[in-house]
Short mmCIF file of C-alpha atoms and ligand atoms in Angstrom, two decimals:
data_model
loop_
_atom_site.label_atom_id
_atom_site.label_comp_id
_atom_site.label_asym_id
_atom_site.label_seq_id
_atom_site.Cartn_x
_atom_site.Cartn_y
_atom_site.Cartn_z
CA MET O 1 -16.61 -6.90 20.17
CA VAL O 2 -13.24 -8.75 18.27
CA ASN O 3 -12.90 -7.40 14.65
CA LEU O 4 -12.54 -10.57 12.45
CA LEU O 5 -11.31 -8.14 9.60
CA ASP O 6 -6.76 -8.05 12.61
CA PHE O 7 -7.40 -12.26 12.02
CA ASP O 8 -5.12 -13.86 9.08
CA VAL O 9 -6.29 -17.36 8.75
CA ASP O 10 -4.12 -19.28 11.33
CA GLY O 11 -5.66 -16.63 13.60
CA LEU O 12 -8.99 -16.68 12.54
CA VAL O 13 -8.69 -20.79 12.91
CA ALA O 14 -6.47 -20.22 16.75
CA TRP O 15 -9.70 -17.86 17.45
CA PHE O 16 -12.38 -20.29 17.17
CA ALA O 17 -10.75 -22.92 18.55
CA GLU O 18 -10.78 -20.50 21.46
CA LEU O 19 -14.43 -20.22 20.95
CA GLY O 20 -14.99 -24.33 19.95
CA GLU O 21 -14.80 -24.42 16.38
CA LYS O 22 -13.30 -26.67 14.33
CA PRO O 23 -11.34 -25.29 11.45
CA PHE O 24 -13.37 -25.55 9.17
CA ARG O 25 -15.97 -23.00 10.09
CA ALA O 26 -13.68 -20.28 10.48
CA ARG O 27 -12.39 -20.84 6.83
CA GLN O 28 -15.72 -20.38 5.75
CA VAL O 29 -16.46 -17.11 7.38
CA MET O 30 -13.32 -16.05 5.90
CA ARG O 31 -14.57 -16.27 2.06
CA TRP O 32 -17.68 -14.91 3.61
CA MET O 33 -15.70 -12.39 4.90
CA HIS O 34 -13.60 -11.67 2.38
CA ARG O 35 -14.16 -13.58 -1.14
CA GLU O 36 -18.52 -11.67 -1.24
CA GLY O 37 -17.19 -8.84 0.58
CA CYS O 38 -19.76 -10.32 3.99
CA ASP O 39 -19.63 -8.57 6.51
CA ASP O 40 -23.34 -9.12 8.42
CA PHE O 41 -23.06 -12.88 10.20
CA GLU O 42 -26.41 -13.10 9.51
CA ARG O 43 -27.01 -13.34 5.38
CA MET O 44 -23.58 -16.71 6.26
CA THR O 45 -26.02 -18.98 4.95
CA ASP O 46 -24.63 -22.14 5.19
CA VAL O 47 -22.97 -21.15 8.67
CA ALA O 48 -24.56 -22.81 11.08
CA LYS O 49 -27.49 -20.88 13.40
CA SER O 50 -25.29 -21.29 16.97
CA LEU O 51 -22.39 -20.16 15.34
CA ARG O 52 -23.31 -17.68 13.54
CA ALA O 53 -25.69 -16.33 16.52
CA LYS O 54 -22.21 -16.53 18.48
CA LEU O 55 -20.50 -14.69 16.77
CA ALA O 56 -22.56 -11.77 15.95
CA GLY O 57 -22.80 -11.74 20.23
CA SER O 58 -18.71 -10.99 20.11
CA ALA O 59 -18.03 -10.33 17.31
CA CYS O 60 -18.11 -7.55 14.26
CA ILE O 61 -16.56 -7.47 10.38
CA ARG O 62 -15.72 -3.66 10.41
CA ALA O 63 -13.92 -1.39 8.21
CA PRO O 64 -12.23 2.09 8.16
CA GLU O 65 -16.16 4.32 6.57
CA PRO O 66 -14.94 6.64 3.85
CA ILE O 67 -15.51 10.01 4.36
CA ARG O 68 -14.71 11.39 0.75
CA ASP O 69 -15.17 9.85 -2.68
CA SER O 70 -12.78 11.46 -5.35
CA ILE O 71 -12.62 10.55 -9.36
CA SER O 72 -9.93 11.85 -11.66
CA THR O 73 -10.63 12.56 -14.97
CA ASP O 74 -7.90 10.18 -15.57
CA GLY O 75 -10.06 7.31 -13.60
CA THR O 76 -7.69 7.64 -10.30
CA ARG O 77 -10.26 7.07 -7.01
CA LYS O 78 -9.51 7.92 -3.88
CA TRP O 79 -10.99 8.08 -1.17
CA LEU O 80 -10.01 9.71 1.87
CA LEU O 81 -10.72 6.35 5.35
CA ASP O 82 -11.81 7.66 9.07
CA VAL O 83 -10.07 5.62 11.32
CA GLY O 84 -11.06 7.70 14.50
CA ASN O 85 -10.00 10.42 16.47
CA GLY O 86 -9.44 12.77 14.44
CA ASN O 87 -7.46 11.09 11.52
CA ALA O 88 -7.64 9.58 8.19
CA VAL O 89 -6.15 7.58 5.11
CA GLU O 90 -6.39 7.86 2.64
CA THR O 91 -6.37 4.74 -0.40
CA VAL O 92 -6.62 5.35 -4.23
CA PHE O 93 -7.45 2.33 -6.93
CA ILE O 94 -5.74 3.05 -10.50
CA PRO O 95 -7.03 1.04 -13.42
CA GLU O 96 -5.78 0.87 -16.21
CA THR O 97 -5.97 -1.94 -19.31
CA SER O 98 -4.38 -5.40 -18.38
CA ARG O 99 -5.37 -4.17 -14.05
CA GLY O 100 -6.68 -2.41 -11.62
CA THR O 101 -3.97 -1.27 -8.25
CA LEU O 102 -4.79 -0.43 -4.82
CA CYS O 103 -2.50 1.87 -3.81
CA VAL O 104 -3.42 1.44 -0.14
CA SER O 105 -1.94 3.18 3.65
CA SER O 106 -0.12 1.64 6.11
CA GLN O 107 0.14 4.66 8.96
CA ALA O 108 -2.05 7.61 9.31
CA GLY O 109 1.14 9.57 9.06
CA CYS O 110 4.34 9.07 8.41
CA ALA O 111 7.50 9.02 11.01
CA LEU O 112 10.38 8.95 8.29
CA ASP O 113 10.08 12.15 7.30
CA CYS O 114 11.50 12.25 3.56
CA ALA O 115 12.31 15.84 2.03
CA PHE O 116 9.61 15.72 0.02
CA CYS O 117 6.95 14.03 1.11
CA SER O 118 3.87 14.93 2.62
CA THR O 119 2.63 12.69 4.54
CA GLY O 120 6.17 12.71 5.90
CA LYS O 121 5.87 16.50 6.57
CA GLN O 122 2.33 15.61 9.28
CA GLY O 123 4.56 13.51 11.21
CA PHE O 124 3.42 10.29 13.01
CA ASN O 125 -0.45 9.82 13.79
CA ARG O 126 -0.02 6.17 14.42
CA ASN O 127 0.41 2.37 12.45
CA LEU O 128 -2.69 1.34 10.99
CA SER O 129 -4.26 -1.89 12.96
CA ALA O 130 -4.88 -5.07 10.59
CA ALA O 131 -8.93 -5.03 10.01
CA GLU O 132 -7.87 -1.15 8.71
CA ILE O 133 -5.14 -2.47 5.62
CA ILE O 134 -6.68 -4.81 4.63
CA GLY O 135 -10.08 -3.15 4.80
CA GLN O 136 -8.47 -1.33 2.35
CA LEU O 137 -8.63 -3.83 -0.41
CA TRP O 138 -11.70 -5.15 1.14
CA LEU O 139 -13.62 -1.12 0.92
CA ALA O 140 -12.17 -1.09 -2.49
CA ASN O 141 -13.72 -4.58 -4.16
CA LYS O 142 -16.92 -3.43 -2.78
CA LEU O 143 -17.80 0.25 -3.61
CA LEU O 144 -16.48 -1.09 -6.84
CA GLY O 145 -17.94 -4.33 -7.05
CA ALA O 146 -21.00 -1.57 -6.50
CA ALA O 147 -20.41 0.03 -9.36
CA ARG O 148 -20.45 -3.12 -11.79
CA ASP O 149 -22.67 -4.54 -10.55
CA ALA O 150 -24.54 -1.36 -11.37
CA ALA O 151 -23.34 -1.39 -15.36
CA PRO O 152 -22.01 -4.59 -15.81
CA ASP O 153 -19.60 -3.98 -18.90
CA LEU O 154 -17.99 -1.02 -17.28
CA GLU O 155 -14.84 -1.65 -16.69
CA LYS O 156 -14.98 -5.44 -17.81
CA ASP O 157 -11.13 -5.32 -19.69
CA GLU O 158 -10.20 -4.05 -16.80
CA ARG O 159 -10.00 -6.24 -14.24
CA ASP O 160 -8.10 -9.41 -13.80
CA ASN O 161 -9.17 -13.28 -13.05
CA GLY O 162 -12.56 -11.22 -12.26
CA ARG O 163 -11.50 -9.31 -9.95
CA ILE O 164 -11.16 -5.64 -10.03
CA VAL O 165 -8.03 -5.17 -8.04
CA SER O 166 -5.64 -7.32 -9.71
CA ASN O 167 -2.69 -6.07 -7.86
CA VAL O 168 -2.17 -3.95 -4.49
CA VAL O 169 1.04 -1.36 -3.62
CA MET O 170 1.29 -0.93 -0.39
CA MET O 171 2.57 3.29 -1.30
CA GLY O 172 0.07 4.64 0.65
CA MET O 173 1.08 6.62 3.29
CA GLY O 174 2.93 6.30 5.81
CA GLU O 175 6.09 3.02 6.11
CA PRO O 176 4.71 -0.27 5.35
CA LEU O 177 8.19 -1.21 7.21
CA ALA O 178 7.73 -0.45 10.46
CA ASN O 179 4.27 -1.28 11.50
CA PHE O 180 5.35 -4.95 10.50
CA ASP O 181 3.18 -7.40 12.17
CA ASN O 182 0.54 -5.29 11.17
CA VAL O 183 1.37 -4.96 7.72
CA VAL O 184 2.81 -8.59 6.98
CA THR O 185 -1.64 -10.13 8.28
CA ALA O 186 -2.56 -7.53 6.03
CA LEU O 187 -0.17 -9.34 3.20
CA ARG O 188 -0.87 -13.08 4.08
CA LEU O 189 -4.80 -11.88 2.93
CA MET O 190 -4.52 -10.34 -0.11
CA LEU O 191 -2.05 -14.02 -0.72
CA ASP O 192 -4.62 -16.96 0.81
CA ASP O 193 -6.68 -18.12 -1.40
CA HIS O 194 -9.31 -18.28 1.49
CA ALA O 195 -9.08 -13.92 0.99
CA TYR O 196 -8.01 -12.56 -1.80
CA GLY O 197 -5.79 -15.10 -3.33
CA LEU O 198 -3.03 -12.82 -5.97
CA SER O 199 0.68 -13.84 -6.35
CA ARG O 200 3.30 -12.67 -4.81
CA ARG O 201 4.38 -10.53 -7.67
CA ARG O 202 0.93 -8.69 -6.98
CA VAL O 203 1.25 -7.76 -4.43
CA THR O 204 4.68 -4.51 -3.93
CA VAL O 205 5.46 -3.57 -0.48
CA SER O 206 7.87 -0.43 -0.42
CA THR O 207 10.55 0.37 1.33
CA SER O 208 12.34 3.14 2.91
CA GLY O 209 14.49 0.93 3.30
CA ILE O 210 14.27 0.03 6.96
CA VAL O 211 17.34 -3.29 6.97
CA PRO O 212 16.13 -5.66 9.39
CA ALA O 213 12.90 -5.34 7.91
CA MET O 214 13.99 -6.15 4.42
CA ASP O 215 15.86 -9.49 6.12
CA ARG O 216 12.41 -10.19 8.56
CA LEU O 217 9.64 -9.74 5.13
CA ARG O 218 12.12 -11.89 3.36
CA ASP O 219 11.87 -14.82 5.57
CA GLU O 220 8.96 -14.25 6.61
CA CYS O 221 6.70 -13.05 3.86
CA PRO O 222 8.30 -12.48 0.43
CA VAL O 223 6.52 -10.47 -1.72
CA ALA O 224 7.59 -8.17 -4.77
CA LEU O 225 9.44 -5.52 -3.06
CA ALA O 226 9.87 -1.50 -4.08
CA VAL O 227 13.28 0.37 -2.33
CA SER O 228 12.74 3.86 -2.71
CA LEU O 229 16.46 5.68 -3.59
CA HIS O 230 16.22 8.60 -4.44
CA ALA O 231 19.42 9.71 -3.59
CA SER O 232 23.08 8.07 -5.75
CA ASN O 233 25.13 9.12 -2.25
CA ASP O 234 25.03 9.07 0.31
CA VAL O 235 25.92 12.66 1.61
CA LEU O 236 22.67 13.55 -0.94
CA ARG O 237 20.62 10.56 0.92
CA ASP O 238 21.06 11.36 4.18
CA GLN O 239 19.43 14.59 2.99
CA LEU O 240 15.99 13.21 1.47
CA VAL O 241 15.56 10.20 3.47
CA PRO O 242 16.48 10.74 6.89
CA ILE O 243 16.59 6.90 7.51
CA ASN O 244 19.21 6.41 5.61
CA GLN O 245 21.38 7.68 8.62
CA LYS O 246 20.88 4.94 9.99
CA TYR O 247 20.61 2.43 7.63
CA PRO O 248 23.58 3.90 4.89
CA LEU O 249 23.81 2.36 0.82
CA ARG O 250 26.09 0.46 1.45
CA GLU O 251 23.66 -2.01 3.60
CA LEU O 252 20.45 -0.72 1.78
CA MET O 253 22.50 -2.89 -1.09
CA GLY O 254 23.25 -5.66 0.69
CA ALA O 255 19.42 -6.42 1.93
CA CYS O 256 18.20 -5.86 -1.27
CA ARG O 257 20.51 -8.62 -2.47
CA ARG O 258 19.60 -11.21 0.33
CA TYR O 259 15.78 -10.30 -0.25
CA LEU O 260 16.61 -11.56 -4.12
CA GLU O 261 16.70 -14.54 -2.80
CA ARG O 262 13.70 -15.60 -2.02
CA ALA O 263 11.47 -12.73 -3.88
CA PRO O 264 8.57 -13.46 -6.33
CA ARG O 265 10.25 -11.57 -8.51
CA ASP O 266 14.05 -11.52 -10.11
CA PHE O 267 14.85 -7.46 -8.93
CA VAL O 268 13.85 -5.27 -7.23
CA THR O 269 12.50 -2.19 -8.14
CA PHE O 270 14.02 1.35 -6.38
CA GLU O 271 12.28 4.55 -7.14
CA TYR O 272 13.79 7.80 -7.36
CA VAL O 273 11.63 10.79 -7.21
CA MET O 274 12.77 13.37 -9.80
CA LEU O 275 13.48 17.16 -8.27
CA ASP O 276 14.91 19.77 -10.42
CA GLY O 277 17.81 20.02 -9.90
CA VAL O 278 18.29 18.15 -7.27
CA ASN O 279 18.86 14.64 -7.89
CA ASP O 280 18.43 14.37 -11.49
CA GLN O 281 22.03 15.14 -13.54
CA ASP O 282 23.96 13.37 -14.88
CA ALA O 283 26.70 12.66 -12.68
CA HIS O 284 23.95 11.43 -10.33
CA THR O 285 23.13 8.18 -13.03
CA ARG O 286 26.62 7.16 -13.44
CA GLU O 287 26.89 7.16 -9.13
CA LEU O 288 23.56 4.66 -9.22
CA ILE O 289 24.85 2.51 -12.14
CA ALA O 290 27.70 1.56 -9.89
CA LEU O 291 25.76 1.20 -7.24
CA VAL O 292 23.41 -0.44 -8.29
CA ARG O 293 26.44 -2.99 -10.32
CA ASP O 294 25.20 -5.99 -8.46
CA VAL O 295 21.27 -5.76 -7.60
CA PRO O 296 19.34 -7.18 -10.56
CA CYS O 297 16.47 -3.55 -10.64
CA LYS O 298 14.83 -2.08 -12.58
CA PHE O 299 13.95 2.48 -11.59
CA ASN O 300 11.09 3.90 -11.67
CA LEU O 301 11.53 7.75 -12.09
CA ILE O 302 8.91 9.97 -10.29
CA PRO O 303 8.30 12.90 -11.17
CA PHE O 304 8.13 15.17 -8.33
CA ASN O 305 4.82 15.50 -7.13
CA PRO O 306 4.71 19.57 -5.14
CA PHE O 307 2.27 20.32 -2.64
CA PRO O 308 1.67 23.24 -0.37
CA ASN O 309 4.68 24.51 1.21
CA SER O 310 6.80 22.27 -0.31
CA PRO O 311 10.81 23.60 -0.72
CA PHE O 312 11.64 21.25 -4.36
CA ARG O 313 10.22 21.07 -8.29
CA ARG O 314 9.91 18.52 -10.52
CA SER O 315 12.55 17.72 -12.73
CA PRO O 316 11.76 18.82 -16.55
CA ALA O 317 10.39 16.05 -18.76
CA GLU O 318 13.24 16.37 -21.08
CA ARG O 319 15.41 15.80 -17.89
CA ILE O 320 13.04 12.90 -17.11
CA ARG O 321 14.45 12.00 -20.78
CA ARG O 322 17.73 12.49 -20.66
CA PHE O 323 18.42 10.75 -16.95
CA ALA O 324 16.16 7.69 -18.18
CA GLY O 325 18.02 6.98 -21.55
CA ILE O 326 22.40 7.26 -20.14
CA LEU O 327 20.28 4.33 -17.05
CA LEU O 328 19.05 2.12 -19.83
CA ASP O 329 22.02 2.20 -22.41
CA ALA O 330 23.55 0.61 -18.92
CA GLY O 331 21.55 -2.43 -19.18
CA ILE O 332 18.92 -1.09 -16.32
CA VAL O 333 15.12 -1.46 -17.41
CA THR O 334 13.83 2.36 -16.54
CA THR O 335 10.28 3.20 -16.41
CA THR O 336 8.59 6.29 -16.07
CA ARG O 337 6.11 6.41 -13.39
CA LYS O 338 3.34 8.82 -15.53
CA THR O 339 1.68 10.63 -12.95
CA ARG O 340 -2.34 9.91 -12.06
CA GLY O 341 -4.77 11.34 -9.93
CA ASP O 342 -2.96 14.85 -9.44
CA ASP O 343 -6.32 16.32 -10.31
CA VAL O 344 -7.34 15.07 -6.97
CA ASP O 345 -4.10 15.03 -4.58
CA ALA O 346 -4.00 11.58 -5.54
CA ALA O 347 -0.53 11.51 -6.76
CA CYS O 348 2.35 10.02 -5.03
CA GLY O 349 3.22 11.44 -2.65
CA GLN O 350 0.16 13.78 -2.50
CA LEU O 351 -1.16 11.73 0.63
CA ALA O 352 -2.25 13.26 3.55
CA GLY O 353 -5.37 12.66 4.91
CA GLN O 354 -6.48 15.30 4.51
CA VAL O 355 -10.17 16.67 6.33
CA ARG O 356 -11.79 19.91 3.74
CA ASP O 357 -15.39 18.44 4.62
CA ARG O 358 -15.28 19.73 7.91
CA THR O 359 -18.64 20.31 8.21
CA ARG O 360 -19.68 16.23 7.13
CA ARG O 361 -16.90 15.17 9.84
CA THR O 362 -18.40 16.74 12.85
CA VAL O 363 -21.55 15.17 12.53
CA ARG O 364 -20.11 11.84 12.17
CA LEU O 365 -17.13 13.10 15.35
CA ALA O 366 -21.29 13.53 17.01
CA THR O 367 -21.89 9.49 16.66
CA PRO O 368 -20.79 7.49 20.55
CA MET O 369 -17.63 6.03 20.26
CA GLU O 370 -18.89 2.31 20.62
CA ASP O 371 -21.02 2.72 17.17
CA ARG O 372 -18.66 3.69 15.38
CA ARG O 373 -14.96 1.15 16.39
N1 SAH Y 1 6.80 4.79 2.93
C1 SAH Y 1 7.68 4.65 1.60
C2 SAH Y 1 5.82 3.84 0.61
C3 SAH Y 1 4.74 5.28 0.58
S1 SAH Y 1 5.70 6.28 -0.71
C4 SAH Y 1 7.94 4.55 1.18
O1 SAH Y 1 8.30 5.44 1.34
O2 SAH Y 1 8.63 3.49 -0.46
C5 SAH Y 1 5.31 5.82 -2.69
C6 SAH Y 1 6.66 6.51 -2.78
O3 SAH Y 1 6.01 7.82 -3.70
C7 SAH Y 1 7.77 6.06 -1.97
O4 SAH Y 1 8.36 5.72 -3.48
C8 SAH Y 1 8.03 8.02 -1.61
O5 SAH Y 1 9.86 8.45 -1.99
C9 SAH Y 1 7.42 8.15 -2.76
N2 SAH Y 1 6.77 10.45 -3.33
C10 SAH Y 1 6.57 10.05 -1.95
N3 SAH Y 1 6.52 11.87 -1.42
C11 SAH Y 1 6.48 12.32 -2.95
C12 SAH Y 1 6.11 12.82 -4.10
N4 SAH Y 1 6.11 14.57 -3.68
N5 SAH Y 1 5.96 13.40 -5.58
C13 SAH Y 1 6.42 11.68 -5.69
N6 SAH Y 1 6.48 10.91 -4.33
C14 SAH Y 1 7.02 11.31 -3.92
FE1 SF4 Y 2 7.42 7.71 4.49
FE2 SF4 Y 2 7.80 7.16 2.62
FE3 SF4 Y 2 7.04 9.94 2.79
FE4 SF4 Y 2 8.98 9.03 2.93
S1 SF4 Y 2 8.01 8.50 1.71
S2 SF4 Y 2 8.02 10.44 4.58
S3 SF4 Y 2 9.51 6.40 4.76
S4 SF4 Y 2 5.67 8.38 3.27
#
């Protein structure tokens, strides 16, 4: 069975051509799938009956299945999704007054092993398919939409363009640029008017700094870019973000400048996790200011979110304020990320895809593979 969520529009048009079907038919099905959240060919009423039957026999529309749904006291919602073979990934929805942001995972685990990251500590399992990546947005719209339909006024001001998810950030589990092709297929769907129609500035890829892939993204699908900087010099960054040993800061800054030639925003967002006594001193701000001198940027300081057995502590609030103040004084727009959803382990760096509810999982794993994927 071909999963139609694996195709971007061009891919679906090509696959339809193999079936002897016209491009406009592919676009029609695309809209049913992504705009209407429809996964049943029979309900695609303006699609010819013969085509519906053909599709039902050879294709499916299948997102990963949620195995847990947690809602934080601050409204942040986290889904644990089954991606087969005992792997699970997490998707987080963060409602705010003027937007709703979905934080999407790109890999089960991550191979890059940043010192402060819970996903990194679990090691790398595998890349998610395009269907598993876009399936997170597909599912969130469906599940959040169901809540909205049940109470029409709920979250009314939290939506933009009539959609509940107005922004997507590739900041869940995994390094998006290490799963380049599948991530780009999913990004294209996020942007396409036949699918989600989000503007490029509302879709953000966050990378730990895989330089050649940053150049490819710029050429193939420039969306807003966030770079996980976390250190002001190579000695420190080599330890905190080991990919720095391969692509050191000088090269990373070059890639940022090149990216901005095509980016939908005229700045890069540097993410900087605040680790008590490690990277949060005044001297680090001075190095940072010199480092980013010719890269138009904003800083987003992330108070470290602890997880079991991590050797770090969060910088005190006063330290974070002072750090931000120095950057601001140097003319760099600096924000501090509010910690959201930490009561359900949904905050940055806490996503580990843990499966706590073993019972339900055992039941699920007992169903035959063919029925699942
Ligand atoms: N792999 C990508 C995207 C996922 S991580 C990347 O590294 O950019 C999203 C952000 O959360 C990154 O900036 C990451 O460095 C940060 N992060 C990871 N662990 C964290 C933790 N324990 N506390 C706070 N932020 C963390
Ligand atoms: Fe991977 Fe990003 Fe975590 Fe580093 S911070 S281990 S790149 S998910």
